[in-house]
CSV table of C-alpha atoms in Angstrom, one decimal:
chain,number,residue,atom,x,y,z
R,19,ASP,CA,0.2,0.0,0.1
R,20,ILE,CA,1.1,3.2,-0.7
R,21,VAL,CA,1.6,5.4,2.6
R,22,MET,CA,0.7,9.0,2.6
R,23,THR,CA,2.7,11.0,5.1
R,24,GLN,CA,1.3,14.9,5.4
R,25,SER,CA,3.1,17.6,7.8
R,26,PRO,CA,2.6,19.5,9.9
R,27,ASP,CA,-0.4,17.8,11.7
R,28,SER,CA,-1.2,21.0,12.6
R,29,LEU,CA,-0.7,24.9,11.6
R,30,ALA,CA,-1.7,28.0,13.1
R,31,VAL,CA,-2.0,30.8,10.5
R,32,SER,CA,-3.4,34.5,10.8
R,33,LEU,CA,-5.8,35.6,9.1
R,34,GLY,CA,-4.7,36.9,5.3
R,35,GLU,CA,-1.6,35.6,5.8
R,36,ARG,CA,-0.6,31.9,3.8
R,37,ALA,CA,-1.1,28.6,4.8
R,38,THR,CA,0.7,25.4,3.1
R,39,ILE,CA,1.0,21.9,3.9
R,40,ASN,CA,3.0,19.0,2.7
R,41,CYS,CA,2.1,15.8,1.9
R,42,LYS,CA,4.5,12.8,0.9
R,43,SER,CA,4.0,9.5,-0.5
R,44,SER,CA,5.9,6.0,0.2
R,45,GLN,CA,6.3,5.3,-4.0
R,46,SER,CA,5.8,7.9,-6.7
R,47,VAL,CA,1.9,8.8,-8.0
R,48,LEU,CA,2.8,10.0,-11.5
R,49,ASN,CA,1.8,7.9,-14.2
R,50,SER,CA,4.6,8.3,-16.9
R,51,SER,CA,2.4,7.1,-19.9
R,52,ASN,CA,-0.3,10.5,-19.3
R,53,LYS,CA,2.1,12.7,-16.8
R,54,ARG,CA,-0.7,12.6,-14.4
R,55,ASN,CA,-0.2,12.8,-10.7
R,56,TYR,CA,-3.1,10.6,-8.7
R,57,LEU,CA,-3.7,12.7,-5.6
R,58,ALA,CA,-6.5,14.9,-4.5
R,59,TRP,CA,-7.1,17.2,-1.6
R,60,TYR,CA,-9.9,17.2,0.5
R,61,GLN,CA,-11.4,19.4,3.6
R,62,GLN,CA,-13.0,18.2,6.4
R,63,LYS,CA,-15.0,20.7,8.9
R,64,PRO,CA,-16.3,19.5,11.7
R,65,GLY,CA,-19.5,17.4,11.8
R,66,GLN,CA,-19.1,17.7,8.0
R,67,PRO,CA,-17.5,15.0,5.0
R,68,PRO,CA,-14.5,15.4,3.7
R,69,LYS,CA,-15.5,17.9,0.3
R,70,LEU,CA,-13.1,17.5,-2.6
R,71,LEU,CA,-10.6,20.8,-3.2
R,72,ILE,CA,-8.3,19.3,-5.6
R,73,TYR,CA,-7.6,16.7,-8.1
R,74,TRP,CA,-4.6,15.5,-10.2
R,75,ALA,CA,-2.4,17.3,-7.5
R,76,SER,CA,-3.2,20.8,-9.1
R,77,THR,CA,-6.7,21.0,-10.6
R,78,ARG,CA,-9.3,23.2,-8.5
R,79,GLU,CA,-12.8,21.6,-8.5
R,80,SER,CA,-15.8,23.5,-9.8
R,81,GLY,CA,-16.9,26.2,-7.4
R,82,VAL,CA,-13.3,26.1,-4.7
R,83,PRO,CA,-12.0,29.2,-4.1
R,84,ASP,CA,-9.0,30.2,-6.0
R,85,ARG,CA,-7.2,31.1,-2.9
R,86,PHE,CA,-6.6,27.0,-2.8
R,87,SER,CA,-3.8,25.9,-5.1
R,88,GLY,CA,-2.3,22.3,-5.2
R,89,SER,CA,1.6,21.7,-6.8
R,90,GLY,CA,4.4,19.0,-6.8
R,91,SER,CA,4.8,16.3,-8.7
R,92,GLY,CA,5.9,11.7,-8.2
R,93,THR,CA,6.4,11.8,-4.0
R,94,ASP,CA,6.3,15.3,-3.0
R,95,PHE,CA,3.0,17.9,-2.7
R,96,THR,CA,1.6,20.5,-1.6
R,97,VAL,CA,-1.9,22.3,-1.0
R,98,THR,CA,-1.9,26.1,-0.2
R,99,ILE,CA,-3.9,28.1,1.1
R,100,SER,CA,-2.9,32.1,0.0
R,101,SER,CA,-5.3,34.1,2.1
R,102,LEU,CA,-6.1,32.2,5.0
R,103,GLN,CA,-10.6,33.3,5.9
R,104,ALA,CA,-11.7,32.4,9.0
R,105,GLU,CA,-14.4,29.6,7.1
R,106,ASP,CA,-10.8,27.9,6.0
R,107,VAL,CA,-10.4,26.2,9.1
R,108,ALA,CA,-10.4,22.4,8.6
R,109,VAL,CA,-9.2,19.9,8.4
R,110,TYR,CA,-7.0,19.4,5.5
R,111,TYR,CA,-6.0,15.6,3.8
R,112,CYS,CA,-3.9,14.3,0.9
R,113,GLN,CA,-5.2,11.1,-1.1
R,114,GLN,CA,-3.3,9.0,-3.4
R,115,TYR,CA,-5.9,7.4,-6.4
R,116,TYR,CA,-2.6,5.6,-8.3
R,117,SER,CA,-3.8,2.6,-6.7
R,118,ILE,CA,-5.7,0.3,-5.0
R,119,PRO,CA,-6.1,0.7,-1.9
R,120,PRO,CA,-6.8,4.7,-2.1
R,121,THR,CA,-5.0,6.1,0.9
R,122,PHE,CA,-4.8,9.2,2.3
R,123,GLY,CA,-2.4,11.0,5.0
R,124,GLN,CA,-3.4,11.5,8.2
R,125,GLY,CA,-4.8,15.3,8.0
R,126,THR,CA,-3.6,18.7,8.6
R,127,LYS,CA,-5.3,21.2,11.3
R,128,VAL,CA,-5.5,24.6,10.1
R,129,GLU,CA,-6.4,27.2,13.0
R,130,ILE,CA,-6.3,30.8,13.1
R,131,LYS,CA,-3.5,32.2,14.9
L,5,GLN,CA,-27.8,17.4,-8.0
L,6,GLU,CA,-25.8,15.2,-6.6
L,7,GLN,CA,-27.1,13.0,-3.5
L,8,LEU,CA,-25.8,10.5,-1.4
L,9,VAL,CA,-27.5,9.2,2.2
L,10,GLU,CA,-26.1,6.6,4.1
L,11,SER,CA,-28.5,4.7,6.5
L,12,GLY,CA,-28.2,1.6,8.8
L,13,GLY,CA,-25.5,2.7,11.6
L,14,GLY,CA,-26.1,2.1,15.0
L,15,GLU,CA,-24.8,0.1,18.3
L,16,VAL,CA,-24.2,-3.7,18.1
L,17,GLN,CA,-21.9,-6.0,20.0
L,18,PRO,CA,-18.6,-7.3,18.9
L,19,GLY,CA,-19.2,-10.7,16.5
L,20,ARG,CA,-22.5,-8.8,15.1
L,21,SER,CA,-24.2,-7.8,11.9
L,22,LEU,CA,-24.9,-4.6,10.9
L,23,ARG,CA,-26.2,-3.7,6.9
L,24,LEU,CA,-25.0,-0.2,6.1
L,25,SER,CA,-27.0,1.2,2.8
L,26,CYS,CA,-26.4,4.2,0.2
L,27,ALA,CA,-29.2,6.2,-1.6
L,28,ALA,CA,-27.3,7.7,-4.6
L,29,SER,CA,-29.8,10.6,-6.7
L,30,GLY,CA,-29.1,13.0,-8.8
L,31,PHE,CA,-26.7,11.3,-11.3
L,32,THR,CA,-26.3,8.5,-13.8
L,33,PHE,CA,-25.7,6.1,-10.7
L,34,SER,CA,-25.2,3.1,-13.0
L,35,SER,CA,-22.5,4.4,-14.6
L,36,TYR,CA,-20.1,5.3,-11.4
L,37,GLY,CA,-17.7,3.3,-9.1
L,38,MET,CA,-18.9,3.8,-5.8
L,39,ASN,CA,-17.3,3.0,-2.4
L,40,TRP,CA,-17.3,3.1,1.2
L,41,VAL,CA,-14.4,5.2,3.9
L,42,ARG,CA,-14.8,4.9,7.1
L,43,GLN,CA,-13.2,7.0,9.9
L,44,ALA,CA,-12.4,6.0,13.2
L,45,PRO,CA,-13.3,8.8,15.7
L,46,GLY,CA,-10.1,11.5,15.5
L,47,LYS,CA,-8.5,9.2,13.1
L,48,ARG,CA,-7.6,9.8,9.5
L,49,LEU,CA,-9.8,8.4,6.4
L,50,GLU,CA,-9.7,4.6,5.9
L,51,TRP,CA,-10.8,3.2,2.9
L,52,VAL,CA,-13.0,0.3,3.3
L,53,ALA,CA,-14.3,-1.0,-0.2
L,54,VAL,CA,-15.6,-0.2,-3.7
L,55,ILE,CA,-17.5,-1.9,-6.1
L,56,SER,CA,-17.8,-1.1,-10.2
L,57,TYR,CA,-20.5,0.6,-11.9
L,58,ASP,CA,-22.2,-2.7,-13.0
L,59,GLY,CA,-21.1,-4.8,-10.1
L,60,SER,CA,-18.7,-7.3,-11.4
L,61,ASN,CA,-15.8,-5.8,-9.5
L,62,LYS,CA,-15.3,-5.2,-6.1
L,63,TYR,CA,-11.8,-4.4,-3.5
L,64,TYR,CA,-11.6,-4.6,-0.3
L,65,ALA,CA,-9.5,-3.5,2.8
L,66,ASP,CA,-7.1,-6.5,4.8
L,67,SER,CA,-8.6,-5.1,7.2
L,68,VAL,CA,-12.3,-6.2,6.3
L,69,LYS,CA,-11.5,-8.6,3.9
L,70,GLY,CA,-13.7,-11.7,4.4
L,71,ARG,CA,-16.0,-10.1,7.1
L,72,PHE,CA,-17.5,-6.8,5.0
L,73,THR,CA,-19.3,-7.3,1.8
L,74,ILE,CA,-20.1,-4.5,-0.8
L,75,SER,CA,-23.1,-5.0,-2.9
L,76,ARG,CA,-24.9,-2.7,-5.4
L,77,ASP,CA,-28.6,-2.6,-7.0
L,78,ASN,CA,-28.4,-0.4,-10.3
L,79,SER,CA,-32.3,-0.5,-10.3
L,80,LYS,CA,-32.8,0.9,-6.8
L,81,ASN,CA,-29.8,3.7,-7.3
L,82,MET,CA,-28.2,1.8,-3.8
L,83,ILE,CA,-25.3,0.4,-2.7
L,84,TYR,CA,-24.7,-1.8,1.0
L,85,LEU,CA,-22.3,-2.6,2.9
L,86,GLU,CA,-22.7,-5.7,4.6
L,87,MET,CA,-20.5,-6.2,7.8
L,88,ASN,CA,-20.1,-9.1,9.4
L,89,SER,CA,-17.9,-10.3,12.8
L,90,LEU,CA,-17.7,-7.0,13.6
L,91,ARG,CA,-15.2,-5.8,15.9
L,92,PRO,CA,-14.8,-2.8,18.4
L,93,GLU,CA,-11.8,-1.0,15.9
L,94,ASP,CA,-14.8,-1.5,12.8
L,95,THR,CA,-15.8,1.5,15.0
L,96,ALA,CA,-16.1,4.5,12.7
L,97,VAL,CA,-18.7,6.9,10.7
L,98,TYR,CA,-19.0,5.2,7.3
L,99,TYR,CA,-19.2,7.0,4.5
L,100,CYS,CA,-20.7,6.2,0.6
L,101,ALA,CA,-18.6,8.1,-1.3
L,102,LYS,CA,-18.7,8.5,-5.5
L,103,LEU,CA,-15.6,8.1,-7.8
L,104,LYS,CA,-14.7,10.5,-10.2
L,105,GLU,CA,-14.6,9.1,-13.2
L,106,LEU,CA,-16.9,7.2,-15.5
L,107,LYS,CA,-16.5,3.3,-14.9
L,108,GLN,CA,-13.2,4.1,-13.1
L,109,MET,CA,-12.5,1.5,-10.3
L,110,ALA,CA,-9.1,4.0,-9.3
L,111,SER,CA,-10.5,8.2,-9.7
L,112,TRP,CA,-10.6,10.7,-6.4
L,113,PHE,CA,-13.8,10.9,-4.5
L,114,ASP,CA,-16.3,13.8,-5.8
L,115,ARG,CA,-19.2,13.4,-3.6
L,116,TRP,CA,-19.8,11.9,0.1
L,117,GLY,CA,-22.8,11.0,2.0
L,118,GLN,CA,-23.0,12.6,5.8
L,119,GLY,CA,-22.5,9.4,6.7
L,120,THR,CA,-23.3,6.8,9.3
L,121,LEU,CA,-22.2,6.3,13.0
L,122,VAL,CA,-21.3,2.2,14.1
L,123,THR,CA,-20.6,1.5,17.4
L,124,VAL,CA,-18.6,-2.2,18.7
L,125,SER,CA,-19.1,-2.3,21.7
L,126,SER,CA,-20.2,-4.8,24.7
């Protein structure tokens, strides 16, 4: 199974400041034939199901604010919130869908400083 | 709009069985693979099982293989999770989740239900 490891486990950022979350996979999730990274990011608020933010490592889901962006390739990925808003307080998960079983990172909790 | 609604959760004793259901609406259900994903209290998301769009292929997490069975009824837009020999470590919120890509077994999850809580305790 591909192990997904996120860092940090939690971070506190001031409103309007940048938040950066990292995700590392134990093996590459880049498909060499189509040059796509099989990596998604989700946001989960308390008492709610996860909400898709980004897929193919950098493609924003429809309706997701453009302050959210994804980057990276191979085994190292990042999601960035360019200007943190109060409604962004949540736990963020990365997930690989390169192989079955799909696996998730342990989550990163984002709070307001 | 696309919607998934789970039901069937509850408290059950170790070793007993439970059947979860997920009702889908707002999309062409028979064209998409469907999954169960669970989340134990305070823990990360854990994928449980996937069933192909036509029900012909199924995969399970090692932690539930041989105990859980995923199935679907495309005439009713429903998926199910039959859970046998339940253990305390199966305690979690169980989410039904839809795969984004048409007729694929591996893709990202673009729609999630609200979840149903399963508690395994004596």
